[in-house]
Amino acid sequence: MKRLMFIAIAAAALAGCGWTPGMRDRSALVSEPSPCTAKRFDVYFAENEARLTSAALQAIGLTATQLQGCDIHKVQVVGLASASGNVAANLSLSERRAVAVAEALVAAGWPTPAFELGAVGDAGATTAAGTNGPLRRRTEGVVGAAPPRWGDLA
């Protein structure tokens, strides 16, 4: 009796593992997540420079490649500067940094109406204790992206 019950349970378990008509292949059920989501990226600069380095161009190129084929609806680029130098010079420098990154993204084929540029200069570059914050010679970029609409795929 125990042997018969064991065989019945084993047969039922194995029947569940079999192929069922109408079931699709696993690859039809499981898909990769879309790369077309919001992305944040930083681009770093040499001190007192707004010129893009080769590493900066690589970071921009990588972001552009990751979002290739996506619907890019907004790109925010904010330039920052360290606390060294005067306030007006730092604001101008951070503006030039934001423009340099935006121009590089446009050269990579990104839509120009999607850009929002900003500059904060050295605002927030000094800590409450009066020391300079690290890594302020940069731009911060945020890209709003979504999968392409069906009509855009053709």
Coordinates of N, CA, C and O in Angstrom, one line a residue:
M1 N 0.8 -1.2 0.0 CA 0.0 0.0 0.0 C 0.9 1.3 0.0 O 0.6 2.2 -0.7
K2 N 1.9 1.3 0.9 CA 2.8 2.4 0.9 C 3.5 2.6 -0.4 O 3.7 3.7 -0.9
R3 N 3.9 1.4 -1.0 CA 4.6 1.5 -2.3 C 3.7 2.1 -3.4 O 4.1 2.9 -4.2
L4 N 2.4 1.7 -3.4 CA 1.5 2.2 -4.4 C 1.2 3.7 -4.2 O 1.1 4.5 -5.1
M5 N 1.1 4.1 -2.9 CA 0.9 5.6 -2.6 C 2.2 6.4 -3.1 O 2.0 7.4 -3.7
F6 N 3.4 5.8 -2.9 CA 4.6 6.5 -3.3 C 4.6 6.6 -4.8 O 5.0 7.7 -5.3
I7 N 4.3 5.6 -5.5 CA 4.3 5.6 -7.0 C 3.2 6.7 -7.5 O 3.5 7.4 -8.4
A8 N 2.1 6.8 -6.9 CA 1.1 7.7 -7.3 C 1.5 9.1 -7.0 O 1.3 10.0 -7.9
I9 N 2.2 9.4 -5.9 CA 2.7 10.7 -5.6 C 3.8 11.1 -6.6 O 3.9 12.2 -7.1
A10 N 4.7 10.2 -6.8 CA 5.8 10.4 -7.8 C 5.3 10.7 -9.2 O 5.8 11.6 -9.9
A11 N 4.3 9.9 -9.6 CA 3.7 10.1 -10.9 C 3.1 11.5 -11.0 O 3.2 12.2 -12.1
A12 N 2.3 11.9 -10.0 CA 1.7 13.2 -10.0 C 2.7 14.3 -10.0 O 2.6 15.3 -10.7
A13 N 3.8 14.2 -9.3 CA 4.9 15.2 -9.3 C 5.5 15.3 -10.7 O 5.8 16.4 -11.2
L14 N 5.8 14.2 -11.3 CA 6.5 14.2 -12.6 C 5.5 14.7 -13.7 O 6.0 15.4 -14.6
A15 N 4.2 14.5 -13.5 CA 3.3 15.0 -14.5 C 3.3 16.5 -14.5 O 3.1 17.2 -15.6
G16 N 3.5 17.1 -13.4 CA 3.6 18.6 -13.3 C 4.8 19.2 -14.0 O 4.9 20.3 -14.3
C17 N 5.8 18.4 -14.2 CA 7.1 18.8 -14.8 C 7.0 18.7 -16.3 O 7.9 19.2 -17.0
G18 N 6.1 18.1 -16.8 CA 6.0 17.8 -18.3 C 5.6 19.0 -19.0 O 5.2 20.1 -18.5
W19 N 5.7 18.9 -20.3 CA 5.2 20.0 -21.2 C 3.7 20.0 -21.3 O 3.1 18.9 -21.5
T20 N 3.1 21.1 -21.2 CA 1.7 21.3 -21.3 C 1.3 22.0 -22.5 O 1.9 23.0 -22.9
P21 N 0.4 21.4 -23.3 CA 0.0 22.1 -24.6 C -0.4 23.5 -24.3 O -1.1 23.8 -23.3
G22 N 0.0 24.5 -25.2 CA -0.4 25.9 -25.0 C 0.6 26.7 -24.2 O 0.6 27.9 -24.2
M23 N 1.5 26.0 -23.5 CA 2.6 26.7 -22.7 C 3.6 27.2 -23.7 O 4.0 26.5 -24.6
R24 N 4.1 28.4 -23.5 CA 5.1 29.0 -24.3 C 6.5 28.7 -23.8 O 6.7 28.3 -22.7
D25 N 7.4 28.9 -24.7 CA 8.8 28.7 -24.3 C 9.2 29.8 -23.2 O 8.6 30.9 -23.2
R26 N 10.1 29.5 -22.3 CA 10.4 30.4 -21.2 C 10.9 31.8 -21.8 O 10.6 32.8 -21.2
S27 N 11.6 31.8 -22.9 CA 12.1 33.0 -23.4 C 11.0 33.9 -23.9 O 11.2 35.1 -23.9
A28 N 9.8 33.4 -24.2 CA 8.7 34.2 -24.5 C 8.1 34.8 -23.3 O 7.3 35.8 -23.4
L29 N 8.3 34.2 -22.1 CA 7.7 34.7 -20.9 C 8.7 35.7 -20.1 O 8.2 36.5 -19.3
V30 N 10.0 35.5 -20.2 CA 10.9 36.3 -19.5 C 11.6 37.3 -20.4 O 12.1 36.9 -21.5
S31 N 11.6 38.5 -20.0 CA 12.3 39.5 -20.9 C 13.3 40.3 -20.1 O 13.2 40.4 -18.9
E32 N 14.2 40.9 -20.8 CA 15.2 41.8 -20.2 C 14.6 43.1 -19.8 O 13.7 43.6 -20.5
P33 N 15.0 43.7 -18.7 CA 14.4 45.0 -18.3 C 14.9 46.1 -19.4 O 16.0 45.9 -20.0
S34 N 14.1 47.0 -19.6 CA 14.4 48.1 -20.6 C 15.5 49.0 -20.1 O 15.5 49.4 -19.0
P35 N 16.5 49.3 -21.0 CA 17.5 50.2 -20.6 C 17.0 51.7 -20.7 O 17.7 52.6 -20.3
C36 N 15.8 51.8 -21.1 CA 15.2 53.2 -21.3 C 14.5 53.6 -20.1 O 13.3 53.7 -20.0
T37 N 15.3 54.0 -19.1 CA 14.8 54.5 -17.8 C 15.7 55.7 -17.5 O 16.7 56.0 -18.1
A38 N 15.3 56.5 -16.5 CA 16.0 57.6 -16.0 C 17.4 57.2 -15.7 O 17.7 56.2 -15.0
K39 N 18.4 58.0 -16.1 CA 19.8 57.8 -15.8 C 20.4 59.1 -15.2 O 20.1 60.2 -15.6
R40 N 21.3 58.9 -14.3 CA 22.1 60.0 -13.8 C 23.6 59.8 -14.1 O 24.1 58.6 -14.0
F41 N 24.3 60.8 -14.5 CA 25.7 60.7 -14.8 C 26.4 62.0 -14.4 O 25.9 63.0 -14.4
D42 N 27.7 61.8 -14.0 CA 28.5 62.9 -13.7 C 29.7 63.0 -14.7 O 30.2 62.0 -15.1
V43 N 30.0 64.2 -15.0 CA 31.2 64.5 -15.9 C 32.1 65.4 -15.1 O 31.8 66.5 -14.7
Y44 N 33.4 64.9 -14.9 CA 34.4 65.7 -14.1 C 35.3 66.5 -15.0 O 35.6 66.1 -16.1
F45 N 35.8 67.6 -14.5 CA 36.7 68.5 -15.2 C 37.9 68.8 -14.4 O 38.0 68.6 -13.2
A46 N 39.0 69.2 -15.1 CA 40.2 69.6 -14.5 C 39.9 71.0 -13.8 O 38.9 71.7 -14.1
E47 N 40.7 71.3 -12.8 CA 40.5 72.6 -12.1 C 40.6 73.8 -13.0 O 41.4 73.9 -13.9
N48 N 39.6 74.7 -12.9 CA 39.4 75.9 -13.7 C 39.2 75.6 -15.2 O 39.6 76.5 -16.0
E49 N 38.7 74.5 -15.5 CA 38.5 74.1 -16.9 C 37.1 73.8 -17.2 O 36.4 73.2 -16.4
A50 N 36.7 74.1 -18.5 CA 35.4 73.7 -18.9 C 35.5 72.8 -20.2 O 34.5 72.4 -20.8
R51 N 36.7 72.4 -20.5 CA 37.0 71.6 -21.6 C 36.9 70.1 -21.2 O 37.3 69.7 -20.1
L52 N 36.2 69.3 -22.1 CA 36.0 67.9 -21.8 C 37.2 67.1 -22.0 O 37.9 67.2 -23.0
T53 N 37.5 66.3 -21.0 CA 38.7 65.4 -21.1 C 38.3 64.1 -21.8 O 37.1 63.9 -22.1
S54 N 39.2 63.3 -22.2 CA 38.9 62.0 -22.9 C 38.0 61.1 -22.0 O 37.1 60.5 -22.5
A55 N 38.3 61.1 -20.7 CA 37.4 60.4 -19.7 C 36.0 60.9 -19.7 O 35.0 60.1 -19.6
A56 N 35.9 62.2 -19.8 CA 34.5 62.8 -19.8 C 33.8 62.5 -21.0 O 32.6 62.1 -21.0
L57 N 34.5 62.5 -22.2 CA 33.8 62.1 -23.4 C 33.4 60.7 -23.4 O 32.4 60.3 -24.0
Q58 N 34.2 59.8 -22.8 CA 33.9 58.4 -22.7 C 32.6 58.2 -21.8 O 31.7 57.4 -22.1
A59 N 32.5 59.0 -20.7 CA 31.3 58.9 -19.8 C 30.1 59.3 -20.6 O 29.0 58.7 -20.5
I60 N 30.2 60.4 -21.4 CA 29.1 60.9 -22.2 C 28.7 59.9 -23.2 O 27.5 59.6 -23.5
G61 N 29.7 59.3 -23.9 CA 29.5 58.3 -24.9 C 28.8 57.1 -24.4 O 27.9 56.5 -25.0
L62 N 29.2 56.6 -23.2 CA 28.6 55.5 -22.6 C 27.2 55.7 -22.2 O 26.3 54.8 -22.5
T63 N 26.8 56.9 -21.7 CA 25.4 57.2 -21.4 C 24.6 57.2 -22.7 O 23.5 56.7 -22.8
A64 N 25.2 57.9 -23.7 CA 24.5 57.9 -25.0 C 24.3 56.5 -25.6 O 23.2 56.2 -26.1
T65 N 25.2 55.7 -25.5 CA 25.1 54.3 -26.0 C 24.1 53.5 -25.2 O 23.2 52.8 -25.8
Q66 N 24.1 53.7 -23.9 CA 23.1 53.0 -23.0 C 21.6 53.4 -23.4 O 20.7 52.5 -23.3
L67 N 21.5 54.6 -23.8 CA 20.1 55.1 -24.1 C 19.8 55.2 -25.6 O 18.8 55.7 -26.0
Q68 N 20.6 54.6 -26.4 CA 20.4 54.6 -27.8 C 19.1 53.9 -28.2 O 18.8 52.8 -27.7
G69 N 18.2 54.5 -29.0 CA 16.9 54.0 -29.3 C 15.8 54.3 -28.4 O 14.7 54.0 -28.6
C70 N 16.2 55.0 -27.3 CA 15.1 55.4 -26.3 C 14.5 56.7 -26.6 O 15.1 57.5 -27.4
D71 N 13.3 56.9 -26.1 CA 12.7 58.2 -26.3 C 13.2 59.1 -25.1 O 12.8 59.0 -24.0
I72 N 14.1 60.1 -25.5 CA 14.7 61.0 -24.5 C 13.8 62.2 -24.4 O 13.7 63.0 -25.4
H73 N 13.1 62.4 -23.3 CA 12.2 63.5 -23.2 C 12.7 64.7 -22.4 O 12.2 65.8 -22.6
K74 N 13.8 64.5 -21.6 CA 14.4 65.6 -20.9 C 15.8 65.3 -20.5 O 16.1 64.2 -20.1
V75 N 16.6 66.3 -20.6 CA 18.0 66.1 -20.1 C 18.3 67.4 -19.3 O 18.3 68.5 -19.8
Q76 N 18.6 67.1 -18.1 CA 19.0 68.3 -17.2 C 20.5 68.2 -16.9 O 21.0 67.1 -16.5
V77 N 21.2 69.3 -17.2 CA 22.7 69.3 -16.9 C 22.9 70.5 -16.0 O 22.6 71.7 -16.4
V78 N 23.5 70.3 -14.9 CA 23.8 71.4 -13.9 C 25.3 71.4 -13.7 O 25.9 70.4 -13.4
G79 N 25.9 72.6 -14.0 CA 27.3 72.8 -13.8 C 27.6 73.2 -12.4 O 26.9 74.0 -11.8
L80 N 28.7 72.7 -11.8 CA 29.2 73.1 -10.5 C 30.6 73.5 -10.6 O 31.4 73.2 -11.5
A81 N 31.1 74.2 -9.5 CA 32.5 74.6 -9.4 C 32.9 74.5 -8.0 O 32.1 74.5 -7.0
S82 N 34.2 74.5 -7.7 CA 34.7 74.4 -6.4 C 34.7 75.8 -5.8 O 34.3 76.8 -6.4
A83 N 35.0 75.9 -4.5 CA 35.0 77.2 -3.8 C 36.2 78.1 -4.0 O 36.2 79.2 -3.6
S84 N 37.2 77.6 -4.7 CA 38.3 78.4 -5.0 C 38.0 79.4 -6.1 O 37.2 79.2 -7.0
G85 N 38.5 80.6 -6.0 CA 38.2 81.7 -6.9 C 37.0 82.5 -6.5 O 36.5 82.3 -5.4
N86 N 36.7 83.5 -7.3 CA 35.6 84.4 -6.9 C 34.2 83.8 -7.4 O 34.1 83.0 -8.3
V87 N 33.2 84.3 -6.8 CA 31.8 83.8 -7.0 C 31.4 83.9 -8.5 O 30.9 83.0 -9.1
A88 N 31.6 85.1 -9.1 CA 31.2 85.3 -10.5 C 32.0 84.4 -11.4 O 31.4 83.9 -12.4
A89 N 33.3 84.2 -11.2 CA 34.1 83.4 -12.0 C 33.6 81.9 -11.9 O 33.6 81.2 -12.9
N90 N 33.3 81.5 -10.7 CA 32.8 80.1 -10.5 C 31.5 79.9 -11.2 O 31.2 78.8 -11.7
L91 N 30.6 80.9 -11.2 CA 29.3 80.7 -11.8 C 29.5 80.6 -13.3 O 28.9 79.8 -14.0
S92 N 30.4 81.5 -13.9 CA 30.6 81.5 -15.3 C 31.2 80.1 -15.7 O 30.9 79.5 -16.7
L93 N 32.2 79.6 -14.9 CA 32.8 78.3 -15.2 C 31.8 77.2 -15.1 O 31.8 76.3 -16.0
S94 N 30.9 77.2 -14.2 CA 29.9 76.1 -14.1 C 28.9 76.2 -15.3 O 28.5 75.2 -15.8
E95 N 28.6 77.4 -15.7 CA 27.8 77.5 -16.9 C 28.5 77.0 -18.2 O 27.8 76.2 -18.9
R96 N 29.7 77.3 -18.3 CA 30.5 76.8 -19.5 C 30.6 75.2 -19.4 O 30.6 74.6 -20.5
R97 N 30.7 74.7 -18.2 CA 30.8 73.2 -18.1 C 29.5 72.6 -18.5 O 29.5 71.6 -19.2
A98 N 28.3 73.2 -18.1 CA 27.0 72.6 -18.5 C 26.9 72.7 -20.0 O 26.4 71.7 -20.6
V99 N 27.2 73.8 -20.6 CA 27.1 73.9 -22.1 C 28.0 72.9 -22.8 O 27.6 72.3 -23.8
A100 N 29.2 72.7 -22.3 CA 30.1 71.8 -22.9 C 29.6 70.3 -22.9 O 29.6 69.6 -24.0
V101 N 28.9 69.9 -21.8 CA 28.3 68.6 -21.8 C 27.1 68.5 -22.7 O 27.0 67.6 -23.4
A102 N 26.3 69.6 -22.7 CA 25.1 69.6 -23.6 C 25.5 69.5 -25.0 O 24.9 68.8 -25.8
E103 N 26.5 70.3 -25.4 CA 27.0 70.2 -26.8 C 27.5 68.9 -27.2 O 27.3 68.4 -28.3
A104 N 28.2 68.2 -26.3 CA 28.7 66.8 -26.5 C 27.6 65.8 -26.7 O 27.6 65.0 -27.6
L105 N 26.5 66.0 -25.9 CA 25.3 65.1 -26.1 C 24.6 65.4 -27.4 O 24.1 64.4 -28.0
V106 N 24.5 66.6 -27.8 CA 23.9 67.0 -29.1 C 24.7 66.4 -30.2 O 24.2 65.8 -31.1
A107 N 26.0 66.4 -30.1 CA 26.9 65.8 -31.1 C 26.7 64.3 -31.2 O 26.9 63.7 -32.2
A108 N 26.3 63.7 -30.0 CA 26.0 62.3 -30.0 C 24.6 61.9 -30.5 O 24.2 60.8 -30.5
G109 N 23.9 63.0 -31.0 CA 22.6 62.7 -31.6 C 21.4 62.9 -30.7 O 20.3 62.5 -31.0
W110 N 21.6 63.5 -29.5 CA 20.4 63.7 -28.6 C 19.6 64.9 -29.0 O 20.1 65.8 -29.6
P111 N 18.3 64.8 -28.8 CA 17.4 65.9 -29.2 C 17.7 67.2 -28.4 O 17.7 67.2 -27.2
T112 N 17.9 68.3 -29.1 CA 18.2 69.6 -28.5 C 17.0 70.2 -27.7 O 17.3 70.9 -26.7
P113 N 15.8 70.1 -28.1 CA 14.7 70.7 -27.3 C 14.6 70.1 -25.9 O 13.9 70.7 -25.1
A114 N 15.2 69.0 -25.7 CA 15.0 68.3 -24.4 C 15.9 68.8 -23.3 O 15.8 68.4 -22.2
F115 N 16.8 69.8 -23.6 CA 17.8 70.2 -22.6 C 17.3 71.3 -21.7 O 16.7 72.2 -22.1
E116 N 17.7 71.1 -20.4 CA 17.5 72.1 -19.4 C 18.9 72.3 -18.8 O 19.5 71.4 -18.2
L117 N 19.5 73.5 -19.0 CA 20.8 73.7 -18.4 C 20.7 74.6 -17.2 O 19.9 75.5 -17.1
G118 N 21.6 74.4 -16.2 CA 21.7 75.2 -15.0 C 23.1 75.3 -14.5 O 24.0 74.5 -14.9
A119 N 23.4 76.2 -13.7 CA 24.7 76.4 -13.1 C 24.5 76.9 -11.7 O 23.7 77.8 -11.4
V120 N 25.3 76.4 -10.8 CA 25.2 76.8 -9.4 C 26.5 77.4 -8.9 O 26.6 77.9 -7.8
G121 N 27.5 77.4 -9.8 CA 28.8 78.0 -9.4 C 29.4 77.3 -8.2 O 29.4 76.1 -8.1
D122 N 29.8 78.1 -7.2 CA 30.4 77.5 -6.0 C 29.4 77.4 -4.8 O 29.7 77.0 -3.7
A123 N 28.1 77.6 -5.1 CA 27.0 77.5 -4.1 C 27.0 76.1 -3.5 O 26.9 75.1 -4.3
G124 N 27.2 75.9 -2.2 CA 27.2 74.6 -1.6 C 28.5 73.9 -1.6 O 28.6 72.8 -1.2
A125 N 29.6 74.6 -2.2 CA 30.9 73.9 -2.3 C 31.6 73.9 -0.9 O 32.6 73.2 -0.8
T126 N 31.2 74.7 0.0 CA 31.9 74.8 1.3 C 31.0 74.1 2.4 O 29.8 74.4 2.4
T127 N 31.6 73.3 3.1 CA 30.9 72.6 4.2 C 30.5 73.6 5.3 O 31.1 74.7 5.4
A128 N 29.7 73.1 6.3 CA 29.4 74.0 7.4 C 30.6 74.3 8.3 O 30.7 75.3 8.9
A129 N 31.6 73.4 8.2 CA 32.8 73.7 9.0 C 33.8 74.6 8.2 O 34.8 75.0 8.7
G130 N 33.4 75.0 7.0 CA 34.2 76.0 6.2 C 35.2 75.3 5.3 O 36.1 76.0 4.7
T131 N 35.2 74.0 5.1 CA 36.1 73.4 4.2 C 35.5 73.2 2.9 O 34.3 73.1 2.8
N132 N 36.3 73.1 1.9 CA 35.8 72.9 0.5 C 35.4 71.5 0.3 O 36.0 70.5 0.7
G133 N 34.2 71.3 -0.3 CA 33.6 70.0 -0.6 C 34.4 69.4 -1.7 O 34.9 70.0 -2.6
P134 N 34.6 68.0 -1.6 CA 35.4 67.4 -2.6 C 34.6 67.2 -3.9 O 33.4 67.2 -3.9
L135 N 35.3 67.0 -5.0 CA 34.7 66.6 -6.3 C 33.7 67.6 -6.8 O 32.6 67.2 -7.3
R136 N 33.9 68.8 -6.7 CA 32.9 69.8 -7.2 C 33.2 70.3 -8.6 O 32.3 70.9 -9.2
R137 N 34.3 69.9 -9.2 CA 34.6 70.3 -10.5 C 33.9 69.3 -11.5 O 34.5 68.5 -12.1
R138 N 32.5 69.5 -11.6 CA 31.8 68.6 -12.4 C 30.5 69.1 -12.9 O 30.1 70.2 -12.5
T139 N 29.8 68.4 -13.8 CA 28.4 68.6 -14.1 C 27.6 67.4 -13.6 O 28.2 66.3 -13.6
E140 N 26.4 67.6 -13.2 CA 25.5 66.5 -12.9 C 24.5 66.4 -14.0 O 23.8 67.5 -14.3
G141 N 24.3 65.3 -14.6 CA 23.3 65.1 -15.6 C 22.2 64.1 -15.2 O 22.5 63.1 -14.6
V142 N 21.0 64.4 -15.5 CA 19.9 63.5 -15.3 C 19.1 63.4 -16.6 O 18.7 64.4 -17.2
V143 N 18.9 62.2 -17.1 CA 18.3 62.0 -18.4 C 16.9 61.3 -18.1 O 16.9 60.3 -17.4
G144 N 15.9 61.9 -18.6 CA 14.5 61.3 -18.5 C 14.3 60.5 -19.8 O 14.3 61.1 -20.9
A145 N 14.3 59.2 -19.8 CA 14.1 58.4 -21.0 C 13.0 57.3 -20.8 O 12.8 56.9 -19.6
A146 N 12.5 56.9 -21.9 CA 11.4 55.9 -21.8 C 11.6 55.1 -23.1 O 12.2 55.5 -24.0
P147 N 11.0 53.9 -23.0 CA 11.0 53.0 -24.2 C 10.4 53.8 -25.4 O 9.5 54.6 -25.2
P148 N 10.8 53.5 -26.6 CA 10.2 54.2 -27.8 C 8.8 53.8 -27.9 O 8.4 52.7 -27.6
R149 N 8.0 54.8 -28.4 CA 6.6 54.5 -28.6 C 6.5 53.6 -29.9 O 7.4 53.6 -30.7
W150 N 5.4 52.8 -30.0 CA 5.3 51.8 -31.1 C 5.4 52.5 -32.4 O 6.0 52.0 -33.3
G151 N 4.9 53.7 -32.6 CA 4.9 54.4 -33.9 C 6.3 54.8 -34.2 O 6.6 55.0 -35.4
D152 N 7.2 54.9 -33.2 CA 8.6 55.4 -33.5 C 9.5 54.2 -33.9 O 10.7 54.4 -34.2
L153 N 9.1 53.0 -33.8 CA 9.9 51.8 -34.1 C 10.1 51.6 -35.6 O 11.0 50.9 -36.0
A154 N 9.3 52.1 -36.4 CA 9.4 51.8 -37.9 C 10.5 52.5 -38.5 O 11.1 53.5 -38.1

